[in-house]
Coordinates of N, CA and C and ligand atoms in Angstrom, one line a residue:
M1 N -94.4 227.7 -89.2 CA -95.3 227.5 -89.9 C -95.3 226.0 -90.5
C2 N -96.3 224.7 -90.7 CA -95.5 223.5 -90.8 C -95.5 223.5 -92.3
R3 N -94.4 223.0 -92.5 CA -93.9 222.8 -94.3 C -94.5 221.9 -94.7
W4 N -95.1 221.2 -94.3 CA -96.3 220.2 -95.0 C -97.9 220.8 -95.1
C5 N -98.1 221.4 -94.7 CA -99.4 221.9 -94.3 C -100.1 223.3 -94.8
N6 N -99.1 223.7 -94.2 CA -99.1 225.0 -93.6 C -99.6 226.1 -92.7
R7 N -99.9 225.2 -92.0 CA -101.0 225.5 -90.4 C -99.6 225.9 -89.6
P8 N -100.1 227.3 -88.9 CA -99.2 228.0 -88.0 C -99.0 226.8 -86.8
V9 N -98.0 226.8 -86.3 CA -97.8 225.7 -85.3 C -97.3 226.3 -84.1
I10 N -97.8 225.5 -82.9 CA -96.9 225.9 -81.5 C -96.1 225.3 -80.9
F11 N -95.2 226.5 -80.1 CA -94.3 225.8 -79.7 C -95.0 225.5 -78.1
A12 N -95.0 223.6 -77.8 CA -95.3 223.1 -77.1 C -95.2 224.0 -75.3
P13 N -93.8 224.3 -75.1 CA -93.7 224.3 -73.9 C -94.3 225.6 -73.5
V14 N -94.9 226.6 -74.4 CA -95.3 227.8 -74.0 C -96.8 227.2 -73.2
M15 N -97.5 226.0 -74.2 CA -98.5 226.0 -73.0 C -98.4 225.1 -72.2
K16 N -97.4 224.7 -71.9 CA -97.3 224.1 -70.2 C -97.3 225.5 -69.5
Y17 N -96.7 226.4 -70.2 CA -95.9 227.9 -69.0 C -97.5 228.7 -68.5
L18 N -98.0 228.8 -69.9 CA -99.5 228.9 -69.8 C -100.7 228.5 -69.0
E19 N -100.6 227.3 -69.3 CA -101.3 226.9 -67.8 C -101.1 226.7 -67.0
R20 N -99.7 226.6 -66.5 CA -99.5 226.9 -64.9 C -99.3 228.2 -64.4
E21 N -99.6 229.4 -65.4 CA -99.7 230.7 -65.1 C -101.2 230.9 -64.8
L22 N -102.1 230.3 -65.5 CA -103.8 230.4 -65.1 C -103.9 229.7 -63.8
R23 N -103.1 228.3 -63.6 CA -103.3 227.6 -62.1 C -103.0 228.9 -61.3
N24 N -101.7 229.5 -61.2 CA -101.7 230.3 -60.6 C -102.0 231.2 -60.2
S25 N -102.5 231.8 -60.6 CA -103.8 232.4 -60.9 C -104.6 232.4 -60.1
G26 N -105.1 230.9 -59.4 CA -106.5 230.6 -58.8 C -107.3 229.9 -59.8
R27 N -107.5 230.1 -61.1 CA -108.1 228.6 -61.7 C -107.9 226.9 -61.3
V28 N -108.9 226.6 -61.1 CA -109.2 225.7 -61.0 C -109.6 224.4 -61.7
E29 N -110.7 224.9 -62.8 CA -111.2 224.0 -64.1 C -110.2 223.2 -64.8
P30 N -110.5 222.4 -65.3 CA -109.4 221.8 -66.3 C -109.3 222.4 -67.4
L31 N -108.0 222.4 -68.2 CA -107.5 223.6 -68.8 C -107.4 222.6 -70.1
S32 N -106.8 221.7 -70.4 CA -106.2 220.9 -71.7 C -105.7 221.6 -72.2
Y33 N -104.4 222.8 -71.6 CA -103.7 223.0 -72.8 C -102.3 222.5 -72.7
Y34 N -102.1 221.7 -71.9 CA -100.7 221.3 -72.2 C -100.8 219.8 -71.4
Q35 N -100.1 218.5 -71.6 CA -99.8 217.4 -71.5 C -98.9 216.5 -72.1
A36 N -98.2 216.1 -71.0 CA -96.9 215.4 -71.9 C -97.0 214.9 -73.2
H37 N -97.8 214.4 -73.4 CA -97.9 213.1 -74.4 C -98.7 213.6 -75.8
W38 N -99.5 215.0 -75.6 CA -100.2 215.8 -76.4 C -101.3 214.8 -76.8
T39 N -101.9 214.2 -76.8 CA -103.3 213.6 -77.0 C -104.0 214.2 -77.0
R40 N -105.3 214.4 -78.1 CA -106.1 214.9 -78.1 C -107.5 215.3 -76.9
D41 N -107.1 214.3 -76.0 CA -108.0 214.5 -74.8 C -107.2 215.1 -74.2
G42 N -106.2 215.5 -73.9 CA -105.4 216.4 -72.6 C -105.0 217.6 -73.1
A43 N -104.7 218.0 -74.8 CA -104.0 218.9 -75.1 C -104.3 218.8 -76.7
P44 N -105.9 219.1 -77.0 CA -105.8 219.4 -77.8 C -105.4 220.1 -79.3
L45 N -105.0 221.3 -78.8 CA -104.0 222.0 -79.7 C -103.0 221.4 -80.1
L46 N -102.3 220.8 -79.2 CA -100.8 220.3 -79.3 C -101.4 219.0 -80.4
D47 N -102.1 218.2 -80.3 CA -102.7 217.2 -80.8 C -102.6 217.7 -82.3
E48 N -103.0 218.6 -82.7 CA -103.0 219.6 -83.7 C -101.9 219.7 -84.3
L49 N -101.5 221.3 -83.8 CA -100.6 221.8 -83.7 C -99.5 222.4 -83.1
G50 N -98.9 221.2 -82.4 CA -97.8 221.1 -81.9 C -96.6 221.5 -82.5
A51 N -95.6 221.8 -82.7 CA -94.6 222.2 -83.4 C -93.8 220.7 -83.5
V52 N -92.9 220.3 -84.4 CA -92.7 219.4 -84.0 C -90.8 219.6 -85.1
I53 N -89.6 218.8 -84.7 CA -88.6 218.7 -86.0 C -88.9 217.4 -86.6
D54 N -89.6 217.5 -87.8 CA -89.4 216.7 -88.5 C -88.2 216.2 -89.6
H55 N -87.8 215.2 -89.7 CA -86.5 215.1 -90.6 C -87.4 215.1 -92.0
I56 N -87.3 215.4 -92.8 CA -87.5 215.2 -94.2 C -87.3 213.8 -95.1
E57 N -86.5 213.5 -94.9 CA -86.3 211.9 -95.2 C -85.8 211.3 -93.9
A58 N -86.9 210.2 -93.4 CA -87.1 209.9 -91.7 C -85.3 209.4 -91.7
F59 N -85.3 209.8 -90.4 CA -84.0 209.0 -89.6 C -83.9 207.7 -90.1
S60 N -84.5 207.4 -89.6 CA -85.0 205.6 -89.4 C -85.0 204.8 -91.0
A61 N -85.2 205.8 -92.1 CA -84.9 205.2 -93.0 C -83.3 205.6 -93.9
G62 N -82.7 206.7 -93.0 CA -81.6 206.5 -93.0 C -80.9 208.2 -93.6
G63 N -82.1 208.9 -93.4 CA -81.6 210.4 -93.5 C -81.3 210.7 -92.3
A64 N -80.7 211.9 -93.0 CA -79.5 212.9 -91.8 C -79.9 213.5 -90.6
H65 N -79.5 213.7 -89.8 CA -79.9 214.1 -88.7 C -78.7 215.7 -88.8
S66 N -80.0 216.4 -89.3 CA -78.6 217.6 -89.9 C -79.8 218.3 -90.4
M67 N -79.6 219.6 -90.0 CA -80.2 221.2 -90.4 C -81.1 221.1 -92.0
E68 N -80.2 220.6 -92.7 CA -80.5 220.4 -94.4 C -82.2 219.0 -94.3
N69 N -81.9 218.7 -93.4 CA -82.5 217.0 -93.4 C -84.3 218.2 -92.8
F70 N -83.7 219.2 -91.7 CA -84.6 218.8 -90.9 C -86.0 219.7 -91.7
A71 N -87.1 220.1 -90.9 CA -88.5 221.0 -91.5 C -89.2 220.9 -90.2
T72 N -89.8 222.0 -90.1 CA -90.9 222.7 -88.8 C -92.3 221.8 -89.6
A73 N -92.8 221.0 -88.7 CA -94.3 220.6 -89.1 C -95.0 220.6 -87.9
C74 N -96.2 220.4 -88.4 CA -97.3 219.9 -86.9 C -97.0 218.7 -86.7
N75 N -97.8 218.3 -85.3 CA -98.1 217.3 -84.7 C -98.9 216.4 -85.7
K76 N -99.6 216.9 -86.5 CA -100.4 215.8 -87.2 C -99.6 215.5 -88.4
C77 N -99.2 216.5 -89.4 CA -98.3 216.1 -90.0 C -97.0 215.1 -90.1
N78 N -96.6 215.4 -88.7 CA -95.5 214.5 -88.6 C -96.2 212.5 -88.4
G79 N -97.5 213.1 -88.0 CA -97.9 211.7 -87.4 C -98.2 211.0 -88.7
Q80 N -98.8 211.7 -89.5 CA -99.4 211.2 -90.9 C -98.0 210.5 -92.0
K81 N -97.0 211.0 -91.8 CA -96.0 211.2 -92.7 C -95.3 210.1 -91.9
S82 N -94.7 210.1 -90.8 CA -94.0 208.8 -90.1 C -92.8 208.8 -90.3
A83 N -92.7 207.2 -91.3 CA -91.1 207.4 -91.9 C -91.8 206.9 -93.4
M84 N -92.6 207.6 -93.7 CA -92.8 208.0 -94.8 C -91.7 208.4 -96.1
P85 N -90.6 207.8 -97.2 CA -89.9 208.8 -97.6 C -90.4 209.9 -98.9
I86 N -89.7 211.2 -98.7 CA -90.7 212.5 -99.1 C -91.0 212.3 -100.7
A87 N -90.6 211.1 -101.5 CA -91.6 211.3 -102.6 C -92.9 210.9 -102.5
E88 N -92.7 209.8 -101.8 CA -94.4 209.1 -101.6 C -95.3 210.1 -100.5
W89 N -94.6 211.1 -99.8 CA -95.2 211.5 -98.9 C -96.1 212.9 -99.5
N90 N -95.2 213.0 -100.5 CA -95.7 213.9 -101.4 C -96.6 214.1 -103.2
K91 N -96.6 212.4 -102.7 CA -97.6 212.0 -103.9 C -99.0 211.6 -102.8
R92 N -98.9 211.1 -101.7 CA -99.7 210.7 -101.0 C -100.4 211.6 -99.9
F93 N -100.0 212.7 -100.2 CA -100.3 214.5 -99.1 C -102.0 214.2 -98.5
Q94 N -101.7 213.9 -97.5 CA -103.4 213.4 -96.7 C -104.1 215.1 -96.3
R95 N -103.1 216.1 -95.8 CA -103.9 216.9 -95.0 C -103.7 218.2 -95.9
K96 N -105.0 218.5 -96.2 CA -105.1 219.8 -97.5 C -104.2 221.2 -96.6
P97 N -103.6 221.6 -97.3 CA -103.0 222.7 -97.2 C -103.5 223.8 -97.1
V98 N -103.0 225.0 -95.9 CA -104.1 226.0 -95.8 C -103.5 227.4 -96.8
K99 N -104.3 228.2 -97.4 CA -103.5 228.7 -97.9 C -104.2 230.2 -97.6
G100 N -104.0 231.8 -97.5 CA -104.6 232.9 -96.9 C -105.3 233.7 -97.8
K101 N -106.3 233.8 -97.4 CA -107.2 234.1 -98.1 C -106.5 236.0 -98.5
N102 N -105.6 236.6 -97.8 CA -105.1 238.0 -97.6 C -104.2 237.9 -97.2
G103 N -103.3 236.6 -98.0 CA -101.4 236.8 -97.7 C -101.5 235.8 -96.3
E104 N -100.1 235.2 -96.4 CA -99.5 234.9 -95.2 C -98.9 234.7 -94.4
P105 N -99.2 234.5 -93.2 CA -98.5 235.4 -91.8 C -96.8 235.6 -92.5
Q106 N -96.4 236.9 -91.8 CA -95.5 237.5 -92.0 C -94.1 237.3 -90.8
H107 N -95.0 237.2 -90.1 CA -94.3 236.8 -88.7 C -94.9 235.9 -87.4
W108 N -95.2 235.0 -88.1 CA -95.6 234.1 -86.9 C -94.6 233.3 -85.9
D109 N -94.5 233.3 -84.8 CA -93.4 232.7 -84.0 C -93.6 231.5 -83.2
G110 N -95.4 230.7 -83.2 CA -95.3 229.8 -82.2 C -95.6 230.2 -81.3
L111 N -95.7 231.3 -80.8 CA -95.9 231.6 -79.4 C -94.7 231.9 -78.7
S112 N -93.4 231.5 -79.3 CA -92.1 231.5 -78.7 C -91.8 232.2 -77.5
T113 N -91.8 233.7 -78.5 CA -91.8 234.6 -77.9 C -92.3 234.9 -76.2
L114 N -93.8 234.1 -75.9 CA -94.4 234.1 -75.0 C -93.8 233.0 -74.3
F115 N -92.4 231.9 -74.7 CA -92.4 231.4 -73.7 C -91.3 231.9 -73.2
F116 N -90.7 232.5 -74.2 CA -89.5 233.3 -73.5 C -89.4 234.0 -72.3
L117 N -90.6 234.9 -72.7 CA -91.2 235.6 -71.0 C -91.0 234.4 -70.3
F118 N -92.1 233.7 -70.5 CA -92.2 232.8 -69.0 C -91.0 231.8 -68.3
A119 N -90.4 231.7 -69.1 CA -88.9 231.1 -69.0 C -88.0 232.0 -68.6
E120 N -88.2 233.1 -68.9 CA -87.3 233.9 -68.1 C -87.6 234.3 -66.5
R121 N -88.5 234.1 -66.1 CA -89.4 234.3 -65.0 C -89.2 233.5 -64.1
D122 N -89.1 232.2 -64.8 CA -88.9 231.0 -63.7 C -87.7 230.2 -64.4
R123 N -86.8 230.6 -64.1 CA -85.5 229.9 -65.1 C -84.9 228.5 -64.2
N124 N -85.2 228.3 -62.8 CA -84.7 227.0 -62.4 C -86.1 226.1 -62.2
G125 N -87.1 226.5 -62.7 CA -88.4 225.5 -63.2 C -88.2 224.9 -64.4
L126 N -87.3 225.3 -65.2 CA -87.0 224.4 -66.6 C -86.2 223.3 -66.4
T127 N -86.6 222.6 -67.5 CA -86.0 221.4 -67.5 C -85.1 221.3 -68.2
A128 N -84.3 220.6 -68.9 CA -83.0 221.1 -69.5 C -83.2 221.1 -71.0
W129 N -84.2 220.5 -71.4 CA -84.6 220.9 -72.9 C -85.0 222.2 -73.1
E130 N -86.0 222.6 -72.2 CA -86.2 223.9 -72.1 C -85.4 224.8 -72.3
R131 N -84.3 224.5 -71.4 CA -83.2 225.5 -71.0 C -82.3 225.6 -72.2
D132 N -82.1 224.5 -73.1 CA -81.5 224.7 -74.6 C -82.3 225.4 -75.6
W133 N -83.7 225.3 -75.3 CA -84.4 225.9 -75.9 C -84.5 227.6 -75.7
L134 N -84.6 228.2 -74.6 CA -84.1 229.6 -74.3 C -83.1 229.9 -74.5
K135 N -82.3 229.0 -74.4 CA -80.8 229.6 -75.2 C -80.6 229.8 -76.2
A136 N -81.8 228.9 -77.1 CA -81.1 228.9 -78.6 C -82.6 230.3 -79.3
L137 N -83.8 230.6 -78.5 CA -85.1 231.2 -78.8 C -84.0 233.0 -78.6
G138 N -83.4 232.9 -77.5 CA -82.1 234.0 -76.6 C -81.4 234.4 -77.8
G139 N -80.6 233.3 -78.6 CA -79.4 233.6 -79.7 C -80.3 234.0 -81.1
M140 N -81.6 233.4 -81.1 CA -82.4 234.2 -82.3 C -82.7 235.6 -82.0
R141 N -83.3 236.0 -80.6 CA -84.0 237.2 -80.3 C -82.6 238.6 -80.5
A142 N -81.2 237.7 -80.1 CA -80.4 238.5 -80.4 C -79.8 239.1 -82.1
D143 N -79.7 237.9 -82.4 CA -79.9 238.0 -84.0 C -80.6 239.0 -84.5
R144 N -81.8 239.0 -84.2 CA -83.3 240.2 -84.4 C -83.0 241.5 -84.5
S145 N -81.9 241.5 -83.1 CA -81.6 243.0 -82.9 C -80.4 243.8 -83.3
Ligands
ZN201 ZN1 -99.0 220.1 -91.1

């Protein structure tokens, strides 16, 4: 979930593998599930809800590159917040936070489990960054069981 607007975020690599899966099944029409730069025209879902690791206090403004200063955010909030100090961001908050009428999601994983399944099937096709994520997610799965 986005720390700032409370919207569910999506782990971007899963969209890449989902699009690949559909292409491999014979789909030829444009899908716009994944595009490397997450632009609205090429990947509208990621443009809005792609998960990013945001620095609570901007790294460019001296914020630490550490777990205590990291927050999960949606791509939209991250772009709006940019390097704004957290105090100013809290005052000028632009995107109205979502609040669930029937409660908040308790188990949303950003589709990362789906990424894990796709990645396990195609380990040789993973980028180094995706391999790191697979390792991290594998660790998370091991911790849960
Ligand atoms: Zn957000």
